[in-house]
Short mmCIF file of C-alpha atoms and ligand atoms in Angstrom, two decimals:
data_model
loop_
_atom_site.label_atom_id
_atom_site.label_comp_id
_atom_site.label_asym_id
_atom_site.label_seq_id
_atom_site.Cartn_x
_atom_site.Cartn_y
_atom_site.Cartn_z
CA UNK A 25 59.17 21.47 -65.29
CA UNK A 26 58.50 18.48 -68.08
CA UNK A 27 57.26 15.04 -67.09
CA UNK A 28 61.13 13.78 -67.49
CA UNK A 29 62.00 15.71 -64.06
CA UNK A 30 59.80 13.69 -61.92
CA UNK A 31 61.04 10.52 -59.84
CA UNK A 32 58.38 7.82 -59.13
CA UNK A 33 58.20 8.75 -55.13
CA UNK A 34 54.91 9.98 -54.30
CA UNK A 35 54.67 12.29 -52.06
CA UNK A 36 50.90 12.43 -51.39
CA UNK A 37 47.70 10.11 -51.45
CA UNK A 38 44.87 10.92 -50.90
CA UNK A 39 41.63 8.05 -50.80
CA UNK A 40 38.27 8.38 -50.82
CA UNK A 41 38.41 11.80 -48.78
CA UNK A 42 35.07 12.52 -47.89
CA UNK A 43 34.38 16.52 -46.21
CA UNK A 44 31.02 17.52 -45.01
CA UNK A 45 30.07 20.76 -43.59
CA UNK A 46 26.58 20.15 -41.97
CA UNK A 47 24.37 17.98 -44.43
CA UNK A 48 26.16 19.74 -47.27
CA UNK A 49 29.02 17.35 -48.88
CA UNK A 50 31.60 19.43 -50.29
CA UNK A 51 34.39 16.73 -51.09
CA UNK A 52 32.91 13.27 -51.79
CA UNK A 53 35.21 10.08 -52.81
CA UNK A 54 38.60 12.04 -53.67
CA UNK A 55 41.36 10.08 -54.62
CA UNK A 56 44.43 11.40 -56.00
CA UNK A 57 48.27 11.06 -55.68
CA UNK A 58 51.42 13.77 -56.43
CA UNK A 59 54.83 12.45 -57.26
CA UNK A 60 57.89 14.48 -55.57
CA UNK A 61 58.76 17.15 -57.98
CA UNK A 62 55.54 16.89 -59.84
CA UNK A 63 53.02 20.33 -60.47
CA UNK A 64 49.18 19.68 -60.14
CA UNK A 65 47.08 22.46 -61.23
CA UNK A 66 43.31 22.08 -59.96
CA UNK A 67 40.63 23.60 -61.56
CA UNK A 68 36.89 23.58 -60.58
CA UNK A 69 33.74 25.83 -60.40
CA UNK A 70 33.55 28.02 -57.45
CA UNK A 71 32.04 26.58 -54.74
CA UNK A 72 33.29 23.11 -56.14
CA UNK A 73 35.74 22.38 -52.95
CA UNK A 74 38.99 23.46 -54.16
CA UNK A 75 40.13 25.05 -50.85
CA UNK A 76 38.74 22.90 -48.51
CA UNK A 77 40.58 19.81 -50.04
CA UNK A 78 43.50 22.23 -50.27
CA UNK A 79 43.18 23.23 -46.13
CA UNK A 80 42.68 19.51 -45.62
CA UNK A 81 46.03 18.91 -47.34
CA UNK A 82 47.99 21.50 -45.25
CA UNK A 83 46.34 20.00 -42.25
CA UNK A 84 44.63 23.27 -41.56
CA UNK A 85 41.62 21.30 -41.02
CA UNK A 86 41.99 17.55 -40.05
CA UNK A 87 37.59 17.48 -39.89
CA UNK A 88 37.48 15.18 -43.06
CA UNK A 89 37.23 11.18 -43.36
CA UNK A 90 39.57 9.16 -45.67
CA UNK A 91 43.39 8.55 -45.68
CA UNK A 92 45.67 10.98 -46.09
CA UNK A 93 49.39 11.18 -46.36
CA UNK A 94 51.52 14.54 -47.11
CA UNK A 95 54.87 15.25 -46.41
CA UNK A 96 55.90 16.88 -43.25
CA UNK A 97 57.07 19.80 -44.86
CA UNK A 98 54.58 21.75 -46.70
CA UNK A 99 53.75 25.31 -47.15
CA UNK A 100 50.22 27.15 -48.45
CA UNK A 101 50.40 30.74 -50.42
CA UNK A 102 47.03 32.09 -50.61
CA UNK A 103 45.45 34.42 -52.81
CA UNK A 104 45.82 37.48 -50.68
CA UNK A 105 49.37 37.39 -48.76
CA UNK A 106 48.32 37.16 -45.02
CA UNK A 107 51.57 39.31 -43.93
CA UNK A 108 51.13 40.09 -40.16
CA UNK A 109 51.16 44.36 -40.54
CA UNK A 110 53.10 44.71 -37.12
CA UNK A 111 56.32 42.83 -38.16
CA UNK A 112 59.01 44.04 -41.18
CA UNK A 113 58.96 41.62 -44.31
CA UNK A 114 61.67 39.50 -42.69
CA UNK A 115 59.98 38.32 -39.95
CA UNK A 116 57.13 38.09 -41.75
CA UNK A 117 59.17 35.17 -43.69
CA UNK A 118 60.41 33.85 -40.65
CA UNK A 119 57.37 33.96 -38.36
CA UNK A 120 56.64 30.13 -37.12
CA UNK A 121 59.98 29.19 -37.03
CA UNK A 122 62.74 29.37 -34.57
CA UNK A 123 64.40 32.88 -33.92
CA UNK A 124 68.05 32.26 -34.64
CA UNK A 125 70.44 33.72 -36.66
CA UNK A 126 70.82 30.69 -39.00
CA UNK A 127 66.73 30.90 -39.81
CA UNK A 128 67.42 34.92 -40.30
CA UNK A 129 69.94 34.06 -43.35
CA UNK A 130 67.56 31.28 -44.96
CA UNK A 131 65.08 34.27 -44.92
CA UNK A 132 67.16 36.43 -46.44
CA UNK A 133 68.15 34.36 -49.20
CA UNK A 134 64.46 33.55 -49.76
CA UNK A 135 63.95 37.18 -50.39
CA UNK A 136 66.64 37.30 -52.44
CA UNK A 137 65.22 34.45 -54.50
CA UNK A 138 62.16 36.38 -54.74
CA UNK A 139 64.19 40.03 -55.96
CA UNK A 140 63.03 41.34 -52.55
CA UNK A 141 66.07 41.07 -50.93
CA UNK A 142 65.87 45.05 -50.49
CA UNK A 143 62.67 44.99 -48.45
CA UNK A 144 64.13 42.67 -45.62
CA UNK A 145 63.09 45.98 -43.43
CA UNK A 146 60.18 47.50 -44.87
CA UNK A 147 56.64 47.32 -43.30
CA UNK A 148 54.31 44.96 -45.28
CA UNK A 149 52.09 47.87 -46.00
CA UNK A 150 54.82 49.54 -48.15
CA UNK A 151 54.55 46.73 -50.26
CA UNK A 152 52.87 46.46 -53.90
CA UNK A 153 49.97 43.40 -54.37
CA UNK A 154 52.73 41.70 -56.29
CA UNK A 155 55.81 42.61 -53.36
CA UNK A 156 54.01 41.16 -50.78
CA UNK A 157 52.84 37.97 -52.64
CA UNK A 158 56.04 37.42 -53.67
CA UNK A 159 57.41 37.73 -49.58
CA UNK A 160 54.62 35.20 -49.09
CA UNK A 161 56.16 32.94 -51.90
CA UNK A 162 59.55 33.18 -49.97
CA UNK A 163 57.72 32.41 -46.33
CA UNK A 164 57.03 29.63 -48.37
CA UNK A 165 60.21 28.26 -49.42
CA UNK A 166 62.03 29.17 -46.32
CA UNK A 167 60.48 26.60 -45.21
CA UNK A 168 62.14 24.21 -48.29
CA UNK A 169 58.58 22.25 -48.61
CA UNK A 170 58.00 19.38 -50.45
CA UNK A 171 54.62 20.01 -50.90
CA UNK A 172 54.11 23.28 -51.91
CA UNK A 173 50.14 23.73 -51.59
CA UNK A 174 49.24 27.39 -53.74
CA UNK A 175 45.20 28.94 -53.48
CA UNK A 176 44.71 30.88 -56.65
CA UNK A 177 48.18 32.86 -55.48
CA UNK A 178 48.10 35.41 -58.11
CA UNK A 179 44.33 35.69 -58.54
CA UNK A 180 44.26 39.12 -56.95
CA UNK A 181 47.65 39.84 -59.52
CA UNK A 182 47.59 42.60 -62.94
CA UNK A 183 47.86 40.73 -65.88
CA UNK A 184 51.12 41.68 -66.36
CA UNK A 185 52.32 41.25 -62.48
CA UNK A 186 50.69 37.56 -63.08
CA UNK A 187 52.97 36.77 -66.29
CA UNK A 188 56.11 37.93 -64.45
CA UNK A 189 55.07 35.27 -61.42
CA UNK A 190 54.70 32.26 -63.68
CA UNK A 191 58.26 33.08 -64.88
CA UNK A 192 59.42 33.00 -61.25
CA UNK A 193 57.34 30.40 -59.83
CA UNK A 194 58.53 28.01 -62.83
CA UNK A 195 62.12 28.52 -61.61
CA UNK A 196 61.75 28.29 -58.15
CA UNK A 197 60.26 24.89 -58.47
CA UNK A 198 63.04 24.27 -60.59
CA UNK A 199 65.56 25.31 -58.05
CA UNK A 200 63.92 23.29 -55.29
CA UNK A 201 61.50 20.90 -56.72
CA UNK A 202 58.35 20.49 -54.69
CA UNK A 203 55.76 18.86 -55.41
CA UNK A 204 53.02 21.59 -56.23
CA UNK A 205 49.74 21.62 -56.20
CA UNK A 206 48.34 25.16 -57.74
CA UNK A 207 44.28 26.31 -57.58
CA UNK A 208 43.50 28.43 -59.97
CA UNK A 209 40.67 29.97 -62.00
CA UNK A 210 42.26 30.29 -64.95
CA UNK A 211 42.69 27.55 -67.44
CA UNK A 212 45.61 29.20 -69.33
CA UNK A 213 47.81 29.52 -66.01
CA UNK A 214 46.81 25.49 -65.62
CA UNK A 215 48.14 24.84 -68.72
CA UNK A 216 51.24 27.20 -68.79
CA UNK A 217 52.61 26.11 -65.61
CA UNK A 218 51.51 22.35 -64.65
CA UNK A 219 52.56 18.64 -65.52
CA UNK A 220 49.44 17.54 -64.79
CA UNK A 221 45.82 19.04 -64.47
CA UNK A 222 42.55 18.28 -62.65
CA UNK A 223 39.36 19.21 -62.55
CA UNK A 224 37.44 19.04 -59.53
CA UNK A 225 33.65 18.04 -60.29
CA UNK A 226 30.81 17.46 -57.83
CA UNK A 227 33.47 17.05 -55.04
CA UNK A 228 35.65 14.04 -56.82
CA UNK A 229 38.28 14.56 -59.58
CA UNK A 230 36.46 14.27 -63.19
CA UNK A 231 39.00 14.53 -65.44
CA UNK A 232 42.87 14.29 -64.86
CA UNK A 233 45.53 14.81 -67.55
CA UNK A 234 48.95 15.24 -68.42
CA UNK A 235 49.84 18.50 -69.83
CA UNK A 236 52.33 17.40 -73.11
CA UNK A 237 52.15 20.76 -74.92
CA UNK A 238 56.17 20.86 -75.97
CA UNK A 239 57.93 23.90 -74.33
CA UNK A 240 57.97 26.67 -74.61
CA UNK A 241 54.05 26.37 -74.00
CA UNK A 242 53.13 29.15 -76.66
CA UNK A 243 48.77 30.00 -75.75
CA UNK A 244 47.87 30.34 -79.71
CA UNK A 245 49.57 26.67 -80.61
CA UNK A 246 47.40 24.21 -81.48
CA UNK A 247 47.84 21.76 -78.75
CA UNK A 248 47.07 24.68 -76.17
CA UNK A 249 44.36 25.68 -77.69
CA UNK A 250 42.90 21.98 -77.75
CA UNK A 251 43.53 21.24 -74.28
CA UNK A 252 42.28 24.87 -73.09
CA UNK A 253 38.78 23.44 -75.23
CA UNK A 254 39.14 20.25 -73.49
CA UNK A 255 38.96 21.91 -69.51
CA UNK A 256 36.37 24.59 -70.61
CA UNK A 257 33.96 21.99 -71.83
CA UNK A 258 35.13 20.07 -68.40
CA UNK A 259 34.15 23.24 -66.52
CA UNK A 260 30.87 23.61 -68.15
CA UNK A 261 31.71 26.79 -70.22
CA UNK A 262 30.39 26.08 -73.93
CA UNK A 263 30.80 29.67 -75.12
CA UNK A 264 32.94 29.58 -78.41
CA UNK A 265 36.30 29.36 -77.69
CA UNK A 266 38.80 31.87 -79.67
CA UNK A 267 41.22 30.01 -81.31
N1 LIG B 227 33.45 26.66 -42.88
C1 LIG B 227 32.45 26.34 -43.72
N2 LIG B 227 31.19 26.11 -43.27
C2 LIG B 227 30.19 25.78 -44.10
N3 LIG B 227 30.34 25.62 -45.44
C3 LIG B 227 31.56 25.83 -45.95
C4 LIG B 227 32.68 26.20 -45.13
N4 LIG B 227 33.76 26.33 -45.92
C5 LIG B 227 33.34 26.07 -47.17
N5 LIG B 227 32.03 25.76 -47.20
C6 LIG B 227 31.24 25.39 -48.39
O1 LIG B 227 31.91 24.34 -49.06
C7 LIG B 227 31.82 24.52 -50.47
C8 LIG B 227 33.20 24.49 -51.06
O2 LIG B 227 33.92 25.63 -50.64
P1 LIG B 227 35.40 25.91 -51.13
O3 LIG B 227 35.84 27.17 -50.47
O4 LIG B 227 36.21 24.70 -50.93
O5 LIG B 227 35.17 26.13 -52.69
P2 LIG B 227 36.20 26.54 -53.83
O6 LIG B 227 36.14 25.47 -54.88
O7 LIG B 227 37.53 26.85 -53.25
O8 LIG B 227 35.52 27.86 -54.42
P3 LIG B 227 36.20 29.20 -55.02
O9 LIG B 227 36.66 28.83 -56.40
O10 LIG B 227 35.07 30.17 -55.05
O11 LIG B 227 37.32 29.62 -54.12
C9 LIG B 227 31.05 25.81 -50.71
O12 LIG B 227 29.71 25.49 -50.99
C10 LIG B 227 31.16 26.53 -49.39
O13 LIG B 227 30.03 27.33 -49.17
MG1 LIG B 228 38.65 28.63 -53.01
#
């Protein structure tokens, strides 16, 4: 997706969010906002907060001071795929939502979407790392969200497995534009896939900007390259960069 897809609507806002386990403040003085349709990549240290703001914006945990607003429908993809062992991949995609036949065929086209649309039956164990993160992606989207919350979804991915999920992620968002926002680890995924990245500092957003490497987003251009120096010296990491 390029910047010229987005509309103006935002679809969250988030101020001053402030989340405190015990005397320990993980998220202090978070502001930020996501237009409909636009992709967010967040990076940050471990430890830095990432996933709690991320549970706080899926309303997983509603402990947290501040104003939030997020879109009814939303969906989270963690890293591993949380597939429930005692039900076949379809159900799987439909669990949470009503049992009718109408849900069954959403599901089915989801898997479809995701080339799994010959594992409707299967048991999730039968499933490769990649298979079953790709029937979480279409638990997902059954649910057509418009915020579409992702927790380092292919961290646990082969490098190879990984590249093939950017291509698909990139055109599912295409195909039903969420808004996104994707935690990751790696800086080149940020990059590759986002319109817009942050960095998550001391639990408050240190540096935000717009990704406006021309497509196709190729790592060894120049542009990447200075951008990928620009969030590694954000992250702390000083090592020399490989250019
Ligand atoms: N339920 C909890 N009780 C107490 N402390 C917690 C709890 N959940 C998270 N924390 C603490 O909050 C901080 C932020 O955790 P969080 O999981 O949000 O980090 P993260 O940025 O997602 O890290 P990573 O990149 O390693 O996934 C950490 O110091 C963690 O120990
Ligand atoms: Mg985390």
């Amino acid at each position: 997706m390029t910047a010229t897809d987005l509309t103006t609507d935002t679809v969250v806002t988030a101020r001053d969010i402030r989340k405190r386990f015990g005397d320990h403040i993980v998220i202090d003085g978070f502001n930020l906002d996501i237009r409909a349709g636009e992709f967010v990549a967040m990076l940050g240290r471990s430890g830095s907060g990432k996933s709690t703001f991320l549970r706080a914006l899926g309303a997983l945990d509603g402990d947290f001071e501040g104003e939030l607003r997020v879109p009814e429908r939303r969906a989270i993809v963690f890293q591993e795929p949380r597939l429930l062992p005692w039900q076949r991949v379809l159900t799987n995609v439909t669990v949470g939502l009503p049992a009718t036949a109408a849900v069954r065929g959403q599901a089915r086209l989801a898997l479809g979407e995701v080339n799994l649309a010959n594992k409707a039956k299967v048991w999730p164990r039968t499933l490769s790392g990649g298979e079953a993160q790709r029937v979480a992606l279409a638990r997902a989207l059954v649910r057509e969200p418009e915020l579409l919350l992702l927790d380092e979804p292919f961290g646990a991915l082969d490098a190879l497995t990984r590249i093939k999920m950017h291509a698909l992620l990139l055109a599912l968002c295409k195909r039903h534009k969420p808004a996104v926002l994707l935690v990751t680890h790696d800086v080149d995924e940020a990059i590759l896939l986002a319109d817009r990245v942050i960095v998550l500092t001391d639990g408050a957003i240190s540096l935000d900007v717009e990704v406006t490497v021309a497509a196709p987003r190729l790592r060894d251009s120049h542009e990447f390259a200075s951008l990928r120096r620009r969030l590694l010296v954000e992250l702390g990491v000083h090592e020399e960069v490989q250019l």
